[in-house]
Coordinates of C-alpha atoms in Angstrom, one line a residue:
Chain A
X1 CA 119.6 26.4 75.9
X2 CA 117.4 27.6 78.8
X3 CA 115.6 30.3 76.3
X4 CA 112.6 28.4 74.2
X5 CA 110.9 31.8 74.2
X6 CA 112.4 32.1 71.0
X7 CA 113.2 29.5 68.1
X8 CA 116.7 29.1 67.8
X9 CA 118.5 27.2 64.9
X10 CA 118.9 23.7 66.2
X11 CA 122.0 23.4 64.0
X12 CA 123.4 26.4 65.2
X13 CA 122.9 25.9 68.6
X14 CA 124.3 22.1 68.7
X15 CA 127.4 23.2 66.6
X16 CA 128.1 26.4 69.3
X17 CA 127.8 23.8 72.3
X18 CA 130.1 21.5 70.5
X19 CA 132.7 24.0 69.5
X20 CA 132.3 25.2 73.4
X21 CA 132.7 22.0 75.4
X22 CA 134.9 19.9 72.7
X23 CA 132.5 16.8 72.8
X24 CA 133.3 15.1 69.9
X25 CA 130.4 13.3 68.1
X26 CA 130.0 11.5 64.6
X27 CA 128.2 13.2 62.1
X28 CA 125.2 10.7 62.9
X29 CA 125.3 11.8 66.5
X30 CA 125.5 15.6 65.7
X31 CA 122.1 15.2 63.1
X32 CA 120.8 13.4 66.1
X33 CA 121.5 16.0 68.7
X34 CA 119.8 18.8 66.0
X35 CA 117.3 16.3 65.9
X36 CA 116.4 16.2 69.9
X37 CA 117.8 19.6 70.6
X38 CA 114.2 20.8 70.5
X39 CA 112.9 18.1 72.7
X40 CA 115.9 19.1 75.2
X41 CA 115.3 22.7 75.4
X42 CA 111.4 21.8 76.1
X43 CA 112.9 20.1 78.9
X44 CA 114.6 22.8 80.7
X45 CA 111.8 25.4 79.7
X46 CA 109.4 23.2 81.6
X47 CA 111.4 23.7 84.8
X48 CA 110.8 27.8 85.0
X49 CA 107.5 26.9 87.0
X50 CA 106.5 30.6 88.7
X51 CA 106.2 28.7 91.7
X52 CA 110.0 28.3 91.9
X53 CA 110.9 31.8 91.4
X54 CA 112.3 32.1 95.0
X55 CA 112.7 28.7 95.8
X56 CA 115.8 27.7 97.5
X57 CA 117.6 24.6 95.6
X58 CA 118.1 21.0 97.1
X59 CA 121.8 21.6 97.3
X60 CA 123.5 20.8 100.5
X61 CA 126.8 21.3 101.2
X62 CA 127.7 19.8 105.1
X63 CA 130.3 22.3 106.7
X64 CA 132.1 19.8 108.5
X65 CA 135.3 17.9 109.0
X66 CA 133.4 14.7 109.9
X67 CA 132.0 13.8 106.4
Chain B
X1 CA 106.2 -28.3 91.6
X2 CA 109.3 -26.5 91.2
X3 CA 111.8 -28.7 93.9
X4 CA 114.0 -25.3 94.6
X5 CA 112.2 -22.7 97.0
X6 CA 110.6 -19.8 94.9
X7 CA 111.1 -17.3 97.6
X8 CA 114.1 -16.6 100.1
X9 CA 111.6 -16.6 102.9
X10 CA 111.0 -20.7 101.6
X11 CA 114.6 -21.1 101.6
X12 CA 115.4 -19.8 105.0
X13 CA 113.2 -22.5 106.5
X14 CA 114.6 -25.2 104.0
X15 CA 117.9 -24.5 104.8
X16 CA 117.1 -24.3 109.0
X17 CA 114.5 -27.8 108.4
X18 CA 116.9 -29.7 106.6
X19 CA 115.4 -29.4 103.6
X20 CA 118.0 -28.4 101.8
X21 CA 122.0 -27.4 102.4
X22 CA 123.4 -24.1 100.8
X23 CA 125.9 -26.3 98.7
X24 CA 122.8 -28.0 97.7
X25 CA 120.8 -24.9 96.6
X26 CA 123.8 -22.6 95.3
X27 CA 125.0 -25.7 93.5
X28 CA 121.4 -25.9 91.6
X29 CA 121.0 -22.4 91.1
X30 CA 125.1 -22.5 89.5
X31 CA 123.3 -24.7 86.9
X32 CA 121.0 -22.9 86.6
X33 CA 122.9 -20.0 86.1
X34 CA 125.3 -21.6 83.4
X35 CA 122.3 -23.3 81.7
X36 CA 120.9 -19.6 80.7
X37 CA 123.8 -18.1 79.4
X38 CA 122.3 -18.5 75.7
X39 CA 119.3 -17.8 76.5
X40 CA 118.5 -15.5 80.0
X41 CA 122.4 -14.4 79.3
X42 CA 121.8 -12.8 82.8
X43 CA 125.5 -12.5 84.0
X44 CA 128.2 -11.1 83.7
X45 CA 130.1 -13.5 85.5
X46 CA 129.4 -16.8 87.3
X47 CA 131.7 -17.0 90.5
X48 CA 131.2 -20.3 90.9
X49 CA 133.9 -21.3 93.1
X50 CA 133.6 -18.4 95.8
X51 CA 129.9 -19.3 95.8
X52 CA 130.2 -22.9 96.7
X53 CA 133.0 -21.7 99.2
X54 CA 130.3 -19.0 101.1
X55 CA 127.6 -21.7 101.0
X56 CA 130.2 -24.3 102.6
X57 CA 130.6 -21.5 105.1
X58 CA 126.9 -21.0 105.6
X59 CA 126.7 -24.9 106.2
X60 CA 129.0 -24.9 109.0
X61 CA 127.7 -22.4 110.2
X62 CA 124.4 -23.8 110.5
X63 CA 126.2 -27.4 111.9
X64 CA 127.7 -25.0 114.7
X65 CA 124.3 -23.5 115.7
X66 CA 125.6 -20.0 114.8
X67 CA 122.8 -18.4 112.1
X68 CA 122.8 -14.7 111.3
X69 CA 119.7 -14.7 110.0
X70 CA 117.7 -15.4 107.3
X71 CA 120.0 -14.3 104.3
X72 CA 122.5 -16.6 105.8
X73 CA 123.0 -19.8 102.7
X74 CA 121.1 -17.6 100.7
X75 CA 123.1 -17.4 97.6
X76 CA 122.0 -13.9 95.4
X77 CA 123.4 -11.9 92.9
X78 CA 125.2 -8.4 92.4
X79 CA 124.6 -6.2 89.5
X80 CA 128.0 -6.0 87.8
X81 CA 128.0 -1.9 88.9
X82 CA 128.6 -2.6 92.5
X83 CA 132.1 -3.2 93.8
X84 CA 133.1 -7.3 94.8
X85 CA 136.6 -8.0 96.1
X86 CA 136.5 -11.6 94.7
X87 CA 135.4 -9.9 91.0
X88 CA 135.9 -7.5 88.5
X89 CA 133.6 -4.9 88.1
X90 CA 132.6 -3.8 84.5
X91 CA 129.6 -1.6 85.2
X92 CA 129.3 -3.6 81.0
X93 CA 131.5 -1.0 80.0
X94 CA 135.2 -1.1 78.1
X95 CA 135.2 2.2 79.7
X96 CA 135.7 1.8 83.5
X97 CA 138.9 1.7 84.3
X98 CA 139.7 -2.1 85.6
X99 CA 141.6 -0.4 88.5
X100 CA 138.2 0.6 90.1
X101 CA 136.7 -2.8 89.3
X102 CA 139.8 -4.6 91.6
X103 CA 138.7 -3.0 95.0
X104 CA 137.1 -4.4 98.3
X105 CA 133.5 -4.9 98.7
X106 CA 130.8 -2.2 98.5
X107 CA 129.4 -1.3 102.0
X108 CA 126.5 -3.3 100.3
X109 CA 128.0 -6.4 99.6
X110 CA 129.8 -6.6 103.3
X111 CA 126.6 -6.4 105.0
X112 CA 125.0 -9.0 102.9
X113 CA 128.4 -11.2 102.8
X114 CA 128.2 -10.6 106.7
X115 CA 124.7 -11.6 107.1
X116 CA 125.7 -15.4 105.5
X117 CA 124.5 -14.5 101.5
X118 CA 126.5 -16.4 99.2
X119 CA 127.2 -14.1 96.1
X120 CA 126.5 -16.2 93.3
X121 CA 127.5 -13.6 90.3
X122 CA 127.9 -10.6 88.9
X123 CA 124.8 -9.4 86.8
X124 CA 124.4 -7.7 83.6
X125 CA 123.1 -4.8 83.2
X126 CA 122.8 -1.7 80.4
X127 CA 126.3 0.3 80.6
X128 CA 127.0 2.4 83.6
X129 CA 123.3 1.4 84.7
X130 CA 121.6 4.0 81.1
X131 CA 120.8 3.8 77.8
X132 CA 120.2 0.6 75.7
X133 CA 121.9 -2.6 75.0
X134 CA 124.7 -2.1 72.1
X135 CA 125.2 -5.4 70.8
X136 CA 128.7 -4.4 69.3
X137 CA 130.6 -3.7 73.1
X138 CA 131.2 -7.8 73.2
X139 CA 128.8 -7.7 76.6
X140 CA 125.9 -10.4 76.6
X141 CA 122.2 -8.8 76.7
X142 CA 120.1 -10.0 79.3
X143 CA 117.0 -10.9 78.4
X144 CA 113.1 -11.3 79.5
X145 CA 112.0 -14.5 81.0
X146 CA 108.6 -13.9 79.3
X147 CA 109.7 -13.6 75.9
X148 CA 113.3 -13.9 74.9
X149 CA 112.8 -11.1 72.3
X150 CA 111.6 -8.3 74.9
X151 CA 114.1 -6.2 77.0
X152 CA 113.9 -7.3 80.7
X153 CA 114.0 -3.3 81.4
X154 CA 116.8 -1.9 82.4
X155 CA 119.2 -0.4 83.8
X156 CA 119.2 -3.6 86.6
X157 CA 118.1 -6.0 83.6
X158 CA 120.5 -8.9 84.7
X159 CA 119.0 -9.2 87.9
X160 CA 115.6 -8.8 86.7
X161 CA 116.3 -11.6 84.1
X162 CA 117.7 -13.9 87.1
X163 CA 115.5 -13.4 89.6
X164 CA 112.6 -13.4 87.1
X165 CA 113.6 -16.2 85.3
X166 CA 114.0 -18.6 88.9
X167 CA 117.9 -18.4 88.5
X168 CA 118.1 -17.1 91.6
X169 CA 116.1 -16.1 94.7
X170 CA 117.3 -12.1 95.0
X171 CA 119.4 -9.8 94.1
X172 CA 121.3 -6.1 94.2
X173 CA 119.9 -3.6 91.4
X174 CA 120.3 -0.1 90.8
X175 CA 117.9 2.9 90.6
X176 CA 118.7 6.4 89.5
X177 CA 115.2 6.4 87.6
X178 CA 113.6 3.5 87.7
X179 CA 116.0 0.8 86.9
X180 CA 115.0 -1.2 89.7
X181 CA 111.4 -1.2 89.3
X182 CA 111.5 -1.2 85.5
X183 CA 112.6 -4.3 85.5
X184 CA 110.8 -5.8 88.0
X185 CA 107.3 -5.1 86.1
X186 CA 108.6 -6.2 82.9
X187 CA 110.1 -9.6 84.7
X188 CA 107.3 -9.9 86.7
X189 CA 108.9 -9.8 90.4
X190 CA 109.4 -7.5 93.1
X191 CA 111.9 -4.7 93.5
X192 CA 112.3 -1.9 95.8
X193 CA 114.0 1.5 95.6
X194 CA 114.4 2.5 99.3
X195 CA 114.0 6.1 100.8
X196 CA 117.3 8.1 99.9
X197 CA 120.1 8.0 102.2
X198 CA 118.6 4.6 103.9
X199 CA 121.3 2.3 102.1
X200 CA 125.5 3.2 101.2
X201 CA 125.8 3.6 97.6
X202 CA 129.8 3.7 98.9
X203 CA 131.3 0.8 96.6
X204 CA 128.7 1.6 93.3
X205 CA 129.9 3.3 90.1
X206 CA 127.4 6.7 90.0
X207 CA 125.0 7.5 87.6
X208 CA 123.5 10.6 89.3
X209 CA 124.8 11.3 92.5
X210 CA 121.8 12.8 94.2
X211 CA 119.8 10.6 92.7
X212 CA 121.2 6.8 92.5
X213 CA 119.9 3.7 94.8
X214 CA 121.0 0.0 95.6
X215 CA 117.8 -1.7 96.0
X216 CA 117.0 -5.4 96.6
X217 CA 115.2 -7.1 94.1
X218 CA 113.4 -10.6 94.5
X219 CA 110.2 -12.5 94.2
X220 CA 108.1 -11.2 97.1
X221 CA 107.9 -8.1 98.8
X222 CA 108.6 -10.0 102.3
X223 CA 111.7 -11.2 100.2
X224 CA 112.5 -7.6 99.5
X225 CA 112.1 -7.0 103.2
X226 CA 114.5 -9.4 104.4
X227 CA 117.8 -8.2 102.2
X228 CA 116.6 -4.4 102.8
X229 CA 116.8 -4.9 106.5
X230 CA 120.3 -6.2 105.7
X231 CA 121.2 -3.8 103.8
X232 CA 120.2 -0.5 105.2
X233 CA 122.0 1.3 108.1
X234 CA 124.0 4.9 107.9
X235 CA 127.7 4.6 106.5
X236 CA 129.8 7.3 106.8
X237 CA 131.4 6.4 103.4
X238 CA 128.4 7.6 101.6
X239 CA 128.0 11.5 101.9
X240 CA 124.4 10.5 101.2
X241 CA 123.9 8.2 104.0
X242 CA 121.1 9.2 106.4
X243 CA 122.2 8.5 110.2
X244 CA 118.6 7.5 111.3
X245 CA 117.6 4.3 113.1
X246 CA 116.6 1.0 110.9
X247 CA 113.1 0.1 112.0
X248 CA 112.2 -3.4 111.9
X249 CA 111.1 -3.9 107.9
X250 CA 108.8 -6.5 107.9
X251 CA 107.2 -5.3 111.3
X252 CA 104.2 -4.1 110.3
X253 CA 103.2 -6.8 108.0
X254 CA 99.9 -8.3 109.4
X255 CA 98.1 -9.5 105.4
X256 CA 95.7 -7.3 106.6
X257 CA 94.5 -3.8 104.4
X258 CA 91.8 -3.3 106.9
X259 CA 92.0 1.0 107.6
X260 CA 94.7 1.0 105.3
X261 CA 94.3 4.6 103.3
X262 CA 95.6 4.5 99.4
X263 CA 96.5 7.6 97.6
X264 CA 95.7 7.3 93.9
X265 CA 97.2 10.7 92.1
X266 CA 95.0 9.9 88.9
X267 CA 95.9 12.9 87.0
X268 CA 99.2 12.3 84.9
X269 CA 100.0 8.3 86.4
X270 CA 96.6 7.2 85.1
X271 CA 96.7 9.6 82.3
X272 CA 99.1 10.0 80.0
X273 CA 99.3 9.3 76.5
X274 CA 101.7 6.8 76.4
X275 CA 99.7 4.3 79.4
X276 CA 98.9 1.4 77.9
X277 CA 94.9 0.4 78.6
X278 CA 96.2 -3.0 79.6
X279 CA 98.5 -1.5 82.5
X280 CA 95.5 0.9 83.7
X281 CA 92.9 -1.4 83.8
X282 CA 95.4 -4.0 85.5
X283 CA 96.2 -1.6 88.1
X284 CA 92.8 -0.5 88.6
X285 CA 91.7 -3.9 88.8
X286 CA 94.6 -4.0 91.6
X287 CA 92.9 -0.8 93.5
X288 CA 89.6 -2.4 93.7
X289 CA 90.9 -5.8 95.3
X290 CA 92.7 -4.0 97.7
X291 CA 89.9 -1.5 98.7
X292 CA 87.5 -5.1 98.7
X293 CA 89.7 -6.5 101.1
X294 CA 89.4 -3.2 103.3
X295 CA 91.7 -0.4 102.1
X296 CA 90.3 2.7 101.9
X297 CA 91.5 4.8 98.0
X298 CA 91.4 9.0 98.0
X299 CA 91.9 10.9 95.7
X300 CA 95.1 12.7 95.6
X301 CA 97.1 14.7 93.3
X302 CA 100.5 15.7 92.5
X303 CA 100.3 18.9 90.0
X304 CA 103.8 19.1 89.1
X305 CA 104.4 15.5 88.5
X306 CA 105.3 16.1 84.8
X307 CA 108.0 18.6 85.5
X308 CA 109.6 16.2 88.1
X309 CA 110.3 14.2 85.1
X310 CA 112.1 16.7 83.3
X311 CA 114.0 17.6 86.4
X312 CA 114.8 14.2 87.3
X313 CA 116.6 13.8 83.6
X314 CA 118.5 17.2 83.8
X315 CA 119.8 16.3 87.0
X316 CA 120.7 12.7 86.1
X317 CA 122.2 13.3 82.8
X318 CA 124.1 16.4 83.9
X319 CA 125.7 14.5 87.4
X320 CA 126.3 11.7 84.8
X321 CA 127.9 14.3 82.3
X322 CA 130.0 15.8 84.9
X323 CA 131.3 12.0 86.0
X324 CA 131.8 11.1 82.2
X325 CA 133.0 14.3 80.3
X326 CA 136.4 12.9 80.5
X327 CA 136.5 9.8 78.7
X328 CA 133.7 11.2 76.3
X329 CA 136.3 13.4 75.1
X330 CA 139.0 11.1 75.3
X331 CA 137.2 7.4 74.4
X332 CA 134.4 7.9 73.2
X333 CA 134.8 5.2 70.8
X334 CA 134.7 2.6 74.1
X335 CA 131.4 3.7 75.1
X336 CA 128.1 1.7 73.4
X337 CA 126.6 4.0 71.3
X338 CA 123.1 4.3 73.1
X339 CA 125.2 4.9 76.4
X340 CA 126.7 7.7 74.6
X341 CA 124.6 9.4 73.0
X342 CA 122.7 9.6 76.5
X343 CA 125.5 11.2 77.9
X344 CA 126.1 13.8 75.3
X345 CA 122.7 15.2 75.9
X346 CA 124.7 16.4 79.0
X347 CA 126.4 18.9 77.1
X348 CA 123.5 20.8 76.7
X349 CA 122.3 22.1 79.4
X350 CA 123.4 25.1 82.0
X351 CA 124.6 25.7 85.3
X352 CA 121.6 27.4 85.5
X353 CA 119.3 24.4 84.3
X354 CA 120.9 21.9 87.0
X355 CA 120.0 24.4 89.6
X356 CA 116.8 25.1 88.3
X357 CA 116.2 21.4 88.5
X358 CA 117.2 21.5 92.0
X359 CA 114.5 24.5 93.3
X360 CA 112.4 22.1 91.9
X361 CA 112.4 19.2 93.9
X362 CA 111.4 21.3 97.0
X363 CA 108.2 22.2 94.9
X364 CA 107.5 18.2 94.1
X365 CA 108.5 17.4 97.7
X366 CA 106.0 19.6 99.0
X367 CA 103.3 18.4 96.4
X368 CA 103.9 15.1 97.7
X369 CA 103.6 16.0 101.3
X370 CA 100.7 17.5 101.0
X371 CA 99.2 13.9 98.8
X372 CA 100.3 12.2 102.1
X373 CA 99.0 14.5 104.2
X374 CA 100.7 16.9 106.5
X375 CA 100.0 15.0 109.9
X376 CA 99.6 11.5 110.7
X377 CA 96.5 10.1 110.6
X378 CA 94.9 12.7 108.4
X379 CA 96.0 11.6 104.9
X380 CA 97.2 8.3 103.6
X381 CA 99.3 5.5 103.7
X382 CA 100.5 5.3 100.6
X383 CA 100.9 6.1 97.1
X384 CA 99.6 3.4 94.4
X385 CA 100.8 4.2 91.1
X386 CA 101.7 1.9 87.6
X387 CA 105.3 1.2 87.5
X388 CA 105.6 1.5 83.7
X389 CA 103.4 2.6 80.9
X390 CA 103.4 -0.6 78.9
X391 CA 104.8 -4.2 79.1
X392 CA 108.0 -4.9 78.4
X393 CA 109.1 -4.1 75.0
X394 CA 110.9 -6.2 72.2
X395 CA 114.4 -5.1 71.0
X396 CA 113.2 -5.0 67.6
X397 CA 112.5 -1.4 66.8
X398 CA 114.2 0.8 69.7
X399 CA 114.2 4.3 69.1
X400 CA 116.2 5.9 71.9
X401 CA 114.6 9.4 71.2
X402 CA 110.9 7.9 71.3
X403 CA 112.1 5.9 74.7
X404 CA 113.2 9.7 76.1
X405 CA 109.9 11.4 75.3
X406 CA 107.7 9.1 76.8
X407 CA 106.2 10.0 80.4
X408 CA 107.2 8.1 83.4
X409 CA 106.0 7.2 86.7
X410 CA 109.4 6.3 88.4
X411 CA 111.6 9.0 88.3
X412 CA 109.6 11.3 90.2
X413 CA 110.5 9.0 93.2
X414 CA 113.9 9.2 92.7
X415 CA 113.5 12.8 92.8
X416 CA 112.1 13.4 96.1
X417 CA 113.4 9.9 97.3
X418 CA 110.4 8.4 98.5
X419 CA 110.7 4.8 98.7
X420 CA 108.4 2.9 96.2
X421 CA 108.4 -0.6 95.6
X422 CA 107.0 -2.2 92.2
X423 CA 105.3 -5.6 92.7
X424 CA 103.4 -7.3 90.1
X425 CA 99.7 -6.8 89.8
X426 CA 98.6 -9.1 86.4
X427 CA 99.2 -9.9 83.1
X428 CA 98.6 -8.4 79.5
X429 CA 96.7 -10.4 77.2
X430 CA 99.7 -11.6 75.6
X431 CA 100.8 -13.1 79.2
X432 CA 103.6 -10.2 80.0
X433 CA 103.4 -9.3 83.6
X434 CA 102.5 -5.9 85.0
X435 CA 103.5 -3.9 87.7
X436 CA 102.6 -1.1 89.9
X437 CA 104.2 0.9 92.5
X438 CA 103.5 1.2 96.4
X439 CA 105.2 4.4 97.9
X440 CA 105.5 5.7 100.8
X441 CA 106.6 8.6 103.6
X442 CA 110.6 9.1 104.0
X443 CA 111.9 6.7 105.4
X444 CA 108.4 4.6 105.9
X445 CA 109.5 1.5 103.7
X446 CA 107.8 -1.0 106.6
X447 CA 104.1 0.6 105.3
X448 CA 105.2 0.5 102.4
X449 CA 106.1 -3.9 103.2
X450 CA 103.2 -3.8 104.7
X451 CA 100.8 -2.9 101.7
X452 CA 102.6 -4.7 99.0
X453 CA 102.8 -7.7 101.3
X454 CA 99.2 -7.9 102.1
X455 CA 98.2 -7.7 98.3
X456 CA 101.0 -10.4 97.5
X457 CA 98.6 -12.4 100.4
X458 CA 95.5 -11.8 98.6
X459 CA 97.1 -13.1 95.1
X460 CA 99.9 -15.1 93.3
X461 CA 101.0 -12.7 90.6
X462 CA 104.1 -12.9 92.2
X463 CA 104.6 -16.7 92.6
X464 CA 103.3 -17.2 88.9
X465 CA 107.0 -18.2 86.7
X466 CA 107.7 -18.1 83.3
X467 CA 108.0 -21.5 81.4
X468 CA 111.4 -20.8 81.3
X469 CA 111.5 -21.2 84.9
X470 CA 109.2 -24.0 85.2
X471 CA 111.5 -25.9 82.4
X472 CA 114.4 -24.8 85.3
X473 CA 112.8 -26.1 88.0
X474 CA 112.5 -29.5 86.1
X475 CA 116.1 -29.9 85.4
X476 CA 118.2 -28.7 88.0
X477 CA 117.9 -30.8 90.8
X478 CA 119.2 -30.2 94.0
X479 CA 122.0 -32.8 94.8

């Protein structure tokens, strides 16, 4: 999903994710999934900025017994 | 003349005059409430009886001298999505399991309940707070006090519709991208998504954990002031909570701009395809009262304001997924479709792209910080931004995919958590309001009061109502 340096086959890829995770989907919600899947993997593309190569994430996790 | 108050600040001196009695005011704004069912169709659920029993309490209260402060006979609303002990809680979904909906009080509701509000209902809203309306789950549609045929936004679009519409005087919304300022530009009211961590979401069905709000909604920003200063404190309930003092919200507000410093990030908010020309000349328009009446506007930017709305939807939609997968799997059938097929998108992305999202926000965080300006004095204020790119639009003709490829101005906010407030600012030439967007530092909402307050001094946009409203105001009288 996070690769958009190539073109993968949008029915390919929706049909391996749904096989994978066991989401199941009408047929009019799987054509709309191929349908967006390109918009979607624009969307994680655009977050491989350079600038965050070494960036630490905002994930927190509190070591405590107090919270 | 309306003969109900239009603000809570108005009612608080009603109420403490003898202007008015709580009974008096829930009792009109009950009508009120049932009166709009067919047409507003703003709640969920009308709790008359508990509503007339708090404003009976508020009443004594007031015959015994004891007042806790202004919120106290005020009777508001709570968006169905946040827990009530005397109600249900749907989040308009035949998905939540009605065992969550039968628990005590959000830390929310306590503190409001404890501060004298009389809860007047439970407000509708678009399922589990994302998506679109989906006629065929049996839930009524709330809709726009401007023009029954528009959406009132969304996700908080019950209590946009109420407050909006005059049904009642505030509210509680929601905000994981917008859903509290959304609506209040399309409804034409004010509605504030704190900083992060300043109010307990303990009590509120999640959308996106790291991302997800209770903010007050209302007609004024002062009005807005007065519940947040309720509402906020730390809770230990909420791993989110923020253990920081609550500074005095409406201390700052003087109706003056004079020295005030406005940062207007032109690039992307004032250029995008999808901005209306109404909305940017409106907001523009806004910019150059504000700087007549003394504020000072610079030029900032924020480069990576684009990507923070990608980020901001892979982290929402994959905390949502994560929350959901279960009864997607299991009953999906109970779901509305739109709320569904939202959720699926969560399927589709990695490990990898959630924590991708997450190096981001540092990045934006730091973008912002440096718009603001890295030490006091030497920056600005705030931020002044539109809320949305275009009025509110009509059911007819939704297209979900359209609706997610569109560029955005709130969800950046929800991002980095700075608070932002949306407040109206005109009216399209078809007379739907428009709105724009004060934000602040972390954790400065009483600047940010401070500026929206002073422009709501300097015009009405705010105080002008609907003819829905205005018909309200004729009918219901107070007894």
């Amino acid at each position: 999903m996070s690769d958009t340096t190539q073109t993968p086959d949008a029915a390919a890829q929706v049909d391996m994710v749904l096989a994978r995770t066991g989401l199941p989907v009408t047929p009019e919600e799987r054509e709309r999934l191929i349908r967006v899947y390109p918009m979607v993997a624009e969307w994680t593309g655009g977050l491989r900025l350079p600038e965050t190569r070494y960036a630490e994430p905002a994930l927190i996790y509190p070591a405590t017994f107090d919270r | 003349m309306p003969e109900l108050p239009l603000t809570i600040a108005d009612a608080a001196e009603w109420l403490r005059s003898g202007k008015i009695t709580s009974v008096a005011l829930t009792e009109a704004q009950l009508a009120r409430a049932h009166a709009t069912q067919d047409t507003l169709a703003a709640f969920i659920l009308i709790m008359d009886e508990a509503a007339l029993a708090g404003a009976r309490q508020a009443d004594a209260n007031f015959a015994a001298g004891v007042d806790k402060g202004p919120l106290q006979g005020i009777p508001i609303g709570v968006k169905d999505i946040i827990a009530t002990k005397d109600a249900p809680t749907t989040a308009n979904s035949r998905v939540l399991d009605p065992a969550w909906g039968q628990r005590d009080d959000a830390t929310v509701v306590k503190k409001l309940r404890a501060a004298g509000a009389v809860i007047l209902g439970k407000l509708g809203l678009h399922e589990y707070a994302l998506g679109w309306p989906d006629p065929d789950t049996g839930f009524r549609i709330p809709k726009n006090p401007w023009d029954l045929s528009r959406t009132p936004g969304g996700s908080s679009s019950g209590t946009g519709a109420a407050v909006g519409g005059g049904v009642i005087l505030g509210g509680l919304g929601t905000c994981t991208g917008g859903s509290v300022r959304g609506p209040a530009s399309y409804c034409g009211i004010s509605g504030i998504k704190q900083t992060f961590g300043r109010v307990s979401k303990e009590g509120c069905v999640p959308l996106g954990y790291s991302l997800d709000h209770i903010g007050p909604m209302a007609r004024s920003a002062r009005d807005c002031a007065i519940m947040l200063q309720v509402m906020a404190g730390y809770d230990p309930l909420d791993l989110c909570s923020v253990d920081t003092p609550v500074p005095d919200m409406l201390g700052l507000m003087n109706g003056s701009l004079a020295g005030v410093r406005i940062g207007v990030p032109r690039d992307y908010f004032f250029t995008v395809p999808n901005l209306d020309d109404e909305v940017k000349t409106t907001v523009e328009a806004a910019l150059a009262a504000m700087a007549a009446a003394g504020a000072t506007l610079v030029e900032v930017a924020i480069p990576h304001a684009d990507a923070a709305r990608h980020a901001q939807r892979i982290t929402m939609i994959s905390e949502a997924y994560a929350y959901h997968e279960l009864d997607l799997k299991s009953k999906p059938e109970l779901y509305g479709k739109y709320t569904r097929q939202s959720f699926q998108l969560g399927a589709f992305f990695t490990a990898a792209d959630y924590v991708q999202a997450q190096r981001l926000r540092p990045l934006i965080r730091q973008e912002c910080a440096e718009a603001f300006g890295t030490r006091p004095g030497d920056g600005v204020d705030v931020l002044i931004v539109p809320t949305m790119a275009s009025v509110a639009p009509t059911f007819a003709g939704y297209d979900p995919d359209a609706m997610m490829r569109s560029y955005g101005f709130t969800p950046i906010w929800n991002l980095t958590g700075l608070p932002a407030i949306s407040i109206p600012c005109g009216f399209s030439e078809g007379g739907l309001p428009i709105g724009m967007q004060v934000v602040g530092r972390p954790f400065d909402e009483p600047t940010v009061f401070k500026v929206a307050d002073a422009y709501q001094q300097i015009t009405n946009w705010h105080l002008t109502i609907p003819p829905i409203a205005q018909e309200l105001a004729k009918e219901a009288q107070p007894a």
